């Protein structure tokens, strides 16, 4: 049972465009949502994270939009650069019950120059 | 501060062998995670320790996978007996708490023949 779903599986955009990566979840107790990125032949690393006290988190060209009612998030990457090409994982965890973190399957993003 | 270290970086095993993977978390981190990563299944949580106590033992991985945390600065993952389907990258990560940034090690690439 997949508790965190990501779409699309892969995405290609041109340099300078905005890439939009989607994430949805099922467990309403999830209250922490980090996004990790992973470059080829490297390990995942934290990119940006949000807690439901706010519906938006911005860090430079990267913005998370959060919709608690619909249990959806999206990661927007503005002015995409070829160096942004990576696999992006949406993850979620809860402070209640089972506190383990759950990762989505990832979106492979390719930025064409 | 040193990051998460994992040894060996590469391992080749025959079917049926026992292999032990090692991980040293970031000094002072309380939480330690073992993941398996494949292209098909993505990131799968194998084990999760908090302050050396096992919080999650990976469900379906219980029968042949055993993780231990002998002290706060060293963990092992034993696979016994290995099967070809175990071929994957095994990642160790650590964090201050379950909702803090996870720092991933470089991984061990396992090939089971």
Short mmCIF file of C-alpha atoms in Angstrom, two decimals:
data_model
loop_
_atom_site.label_atom_id
_atom_site.label_comp_id
_atom_site.label_asym_id
_atom_site.label_seq_id
_atom_site.Cartn_x
_atom_site.Cartn_y
_atom_site.Cartn_z
CA UNK A 1 0.00 0.00 0.00
CA UNK A 2 1.57 3.22 -1.18
CA UNK A 3 0.99 5.96 1.35
CA UNK A 4 2.87 8.63 -0.60
CA UNK A 5 2.30 8.90 -4.34
CA UNK A 6 4.24 11.01 -6.80
CA UNK A 7 3.49 12.08 -10.34
CA UNK A 8 4.60 12.18 -12.99
CA UNK A 9 7.10 9.34 -12.91
CA UNK A 10 9.34 11.35 -15.23
CA UNK A 11 9.26 14.91 -16.49
CA UNK A 12 11.24 16.81 -19.09
CA UNK A 13 11.20 20.60 -19.34
CA UNK A 14 13.30 23.16 -21.17
CA UNK A 15 15.85 25.30 -19.38
CA UNK A 16 14.18 28.40 -17.98
CA UNK A 17 10.72 26.83 -17.68
CA UNK A 18 8.93 25.97 -14.44
CA UNK A 19 8.87 22.31 -13.49
CA UNK A 20 5.97 21.11 -11.33
CA UNK A 21 6.25 17.86 -9.39
CA UNK A 22 3.23 16.46 -7.60
CA UNK A 23 2.80 14.47 -4.42
CA UNK A 24 -0.24 13.15 -2.58
CA UNK A 25 -0.66 11.22 0.65
CA UNK A 26 -3.26 9.18 2.50
CA UNK A 27 -2.43 9.37 6.19
CA UNK A 28 -4.03 12.49 7.68
CA UNK A 29 -1.64 12.35 10.64
CA UNK A 30 1.36 13.13 8.43
CA UNK A 31 2.73 16.46 9.59
CA UNK A 32 6.19 16.76 8.09
CA UNK A 33 6.92 16.68 4.36
CA UNK A 34 10.52 16.80 3.18
CA UNK A 35 11.62 16.67 -0.42
CA UNK A 36 14.90 14.97 -1.18
CA UNK A 37 16.77 15.08 -4.43
CA UNK A 38 19.19 12.51 -5.77
CA UNK A 39 21.70 13.03 -8.55
CA UNK A 40 22.98 10.06 -10.58
CA UNK A 41 25.49 7.93 -8.66
CA UNK A 42 24.90 9.97 -5.50
CA UNK A 43 22.80 9.49 -2.37
CA UNK A 44 19.60 11.42 -1.60
CA UNK A 45 19.96 14.79 0.11
CA UNK A 46 17.38 17.11 1.66
CA UNK A 47 16.24 19.87 -0.68
CA UNK A 48 13.38 21.58 1.16
CA UNK A 49 10.71 20.65 3.72
CA UNK A 50 7.33 21.93 4.94
CA UNK A 51 5.14 21.47 7.99
CA UNK A 52 1.34 21.97 7.69
CA UNK A 53 1.35 25.13 9.80
CA UNK A 54 1.92 26.91 6.51
CA UNK A 55 0.74 26.20 2.97
CA UNK A 56 3.84 27.46 1.21
CA UNK A 57 7.58 27.15 1.72
CA UNK A 58 10.06 28.92 -0.51
CA UNK A 59 13.81 28.52 -0.90
CA UNK A 60 15.23 30.36 -3.85
CA UNK A 61 13.85 28.81 -7.04
CA UNK A 62 12.20 25.96 -5.14
CA UNK A 63 8.71 26.33 -3.65
CA UNK A 64 6.45 23.79 -1.98
CA UNK A 65 2.70 24.40 -2.18
CA UNK A 66 0.67 22.43 0.36
CA UNK A 67 -3.06 21.68 0.35
CA UNK A 68 -4.04 19.97 3.59
CA UNK A 69 -7.71 19.51 2.68
CA UNK A 70 -6.85 17.63 -0.51
CA UNK A 71 -3.76 15.95 0.99
CA UNK A 72 -1.62 17.19 -1.86
CA UNK A 73 1.69 18.95 -2.28
CA UNK A 74 3.60 20.19 -5.26
CA UNK A 75 7.19 21.26 -5.75
CA UNK A 76 7.68 24.11 -8.21
CA UNK A 77 11.11 24.75 -9.66
CA UNK A 78 11.22 28.08 -11.46
CA UNK A 79 13.83 29.05 -14.05
CA UNK A 80 14.87 25.38 -14.32
CA UNK A 81 18.56 24.75 -14.89
CA UNK A 82 20.26 21.65 -16.36
CA UNK A 83 21.90 21.19 -12.95
CA UNK A 84 18.43 20.60 -11.49
CA UNK A 85 18.20 17.32 -13.40
CA UNK A 86 17.76 14.68 -10.68
CA UNK A 87 15.24 12.35 -9.12
CA UNK A 88 13.01 14.10 -6.59
CA UNK A 89 11.47 12.20 -3.69
CA UNK A 90 8.52 13.44 -1.70
CA UNK A 91 8.39 12.00 1.82
CA UNK A 92 6.10 12.21 4.81
CA UNK A 93 6.14 11.38 8.50
CA UNK A 94 3.91 11.72 11.52
CA UNK A 95 4.38 12.49 15.20
CA UNK A 96 1.67 9.98 16.05
CA UNK A 97 1.77 6.19 16.09
CA UNK A 98 4.33 4.81 13.66
CA UNK A 99 6.77 7.69 13.30
CA UNK A 100 8.81 6.28 10.45
CA UNK A 101 9.27 8.33 7.32
CA UNK A 102 7.64 7.14 4.10
CA UNK A 103 9.13 7.98 0.71
CA UNK A 104 7.32 8.25 -2.60
CA UNK A 105 8.62 6.46 -5.67
CA UNK A 106 10.23 9.61 -7.06
CA UNK A 107 9.98 11.82 -10.13
CA UNK A 108 12.90 11.82 -12.53
CA UNK A 109 13.33 15.38 -13.79
CA UNK A 110 15.35 16.20 -16.88
CA UNK A 111 16.08 19.79 -17.85
CA UNK A 112 16.98 20.25 -21.51
CA UNK A 113 19.34 23.13 -22.36
CA UNK B 1 31.97 16.73 11.33
CA UNK B 2 32.20 13.47 9.39
CA UNK B 3 29.13 12.40 7.52
CA UNK B 4 27.61 8.92 7.45
CA UNK B 5 30.15 6.30 6.45
CA UNK B 6 29.34 2.91 4.99
CA UNK B 7 31.54 -0.07 4.26
CA UNK B 8 32.11 -1.81 2.01
CA UNK B 9 31.20 0.39 -0.95
CA UNK B 10 30.81 -2.63 -3.22
CA UNK B 11 30.08 -6.25 -2.40
CA UNK B 12 29.72 -9.29 -4.63
CA UNK B 13 28.22 -12.40 -3.04
CA UNK B 14 27.22 -15.86 -4.15
CA UNK B 15 23.64 -16.93 -3.60
CA UNK B 16 23.25 -18.35 -0.10
CA UNK B 17 26.13 -16.44 1.46
CA UNK B 18 25.91 -14.27 4.55
CA UNK B 19 26.99 -10.68 4.17
CA UNK B 20 27.32 -7.90 6.71
CA UNK B 21 27.12 -4.25 5.80
CA UNK B 22 28.40 -1.59 8.19
CA UNK B 23 27.36 1.97 8.96
CA UNK B 24 28.69 4.74 11.17
CA UNK B 25 26.13 7.53 11.66
CA UNK B 26 26.86 11.22 12.12
CA UNK B 27 28.20 11.71 15.64
CA UNK B 28 25.41 12.65 18.06
CA UNK B 29 22.51 11.62 15.83
CA UNK B 30 19.79 9.65 17.64
CA UNK B 31 18.01 8.05 14.68
CA UNK B 32 19.47 5.57 12.21
CA UNK B 33 17.81 4.16 9.10
CA UNK B 34 18.65 1.36 6.69
CA UNK B 35 17.13 1.53 3.20
CA UNK B 36 17.28 -0.58 0.09
CA UNK B 37 17.14 1.22 -3.23
CA UNK B 38 16.37 -0.33 -6.61
CA UNK B 39 15.08 1.20 -9.85
CA UNK B 40 11.90 -0.89 -9.65
CA UNK B 41 10.98 -0.57 -5.96
CA UNK B 42 12.60 2.77 -5.17
CA UNK B 43 13.57 3.51 -1.56
CA UNK B 44 12.39 0.84 0.86
CA UNK B 45 12.85 1.16 4.61
CA UNK B 46 14.50 -1.93 6.12
CA UNK B 47 15.08 -0.84 9.71
CA UNK B 48 14.78 2.22 11.91
CA UNK B 49 16.54 2.76 15.26
CA UNK B 50 15.95 5.51 17.75
CA UNK B 51 18.59 5.86 20.46
CA UNK B 52 19.69 2.29 19.62
CA UNK B 53 16.17 0.86 20.08
CA UNK B 54 14.63 -0.86 17.09
CA UNK B 55 11.49 1.07 16.08
CA UNK B 56 10.77 -0.55 12.71
CA UNK B 57 12.01 -3.87 11.45
CA UNK B 58 10.86 -3.61 7.86
CA UNK B 59 7.95 -6.04 7.82
CA UNK B 60 8.50 -8.14 4.71
CA UNK B 61 12.26 -7.96 5.15
CA UNK B 62 12.27 -9.57 8.59
CA UNK B 63 13.09 -13.12 7.62
CA UNK B 64 16.54 -12.71 6.03
CA UNK B 65 17.47 -9.16 7.02
CA UNK B 66 18.68 -8.27 10.49
CA UNK B 67 19.92 -4.85 11.53
CA UNK B 68 21.65 -4.22 14.82
CA UNK B 69 22.91 -1.15 16.56
CA UNK B 70 25.71 -2.27 18.82
CA UNK B 71 26.39 1.22 20.10
CA UNK B 72 25.34 4.75 19.20
CA UNK B 73 28.09 5.03 16.62
CA UNK B 74 27.92 1.73 14.75
CA UNK B 75 25.27 -0.36 13.05
CA UNK B 76 25.29 -3.50 10.93
CA UNK B 77 22.87 -5.00 8.46
CA UNK B 78 23.13 -8.75 8.00
CA UNK B 79 21.56 -10.49 5.01
CA UNK B 80 21.38 -14.26 5.47
CA UNK B 81 21.11 -16.11 3.16
CA UNK B 82 21.52 -13.78 0.19
CA UNK B 83 19.42 -14.19 -2.94
CA UNK B 84 19.92 -12.64 -6.41
CA UNK B 85 16.87 -10.42 -5.83
CA UNK B 86 18.78 -8.75 -2.98
CA UNK B 87 21.01 -7.03 -5.56
CA UNK B 88 20.54 -3.33 -4.84
CA UNK B 89 22.12 -0.28 -3.24
CA UNK B 90 21.85 -0.34 0.55
CA UNK B 91 21.75 3.10 2.11
CA UNK B 92 22.27 4.05 5.72
CA UNK B 93 21.03 7.43 6.97
CA UNK B 94 21.02 9.19 10.32
CA UNK B 95 19.27 12.20 11.84
CA UNK B 96 18.83 14.02 15.14
CA UNK B 97 15.14 13.05 15.26
CA UNK B 98 12.61 11.38 12.99
CA UNK B 99 11.45 14.72 11.63
CA UNK B 100 14.89 16.18 11.12
CA UNK B 101 17.08 16.07 8.03
CA UNK B 102 18.29 12.59 7.17
CA UNK B 103 21.91 12.45 6.11
CA UNK B 104 22.59 9.56 3.79
CA UNK B 105 25.79 7.60 3.48
CA UNK B 106 27.34 6.79 0.08
CA UNK B 107 25.70 3.38 0.04
CA UNK B 108 26.86 -0.19 -0.49
CA UNK B 109 26.23 -1.61 -3.96
CA UNK B 110 25.47 -5.32 -3.54
CA UNK B 111 25.47 -7.82 -6.37
CA UNK B 112 24.30 -11.35 -5.61
CA UNK B 113 25.15 -13.93 -8.27
#
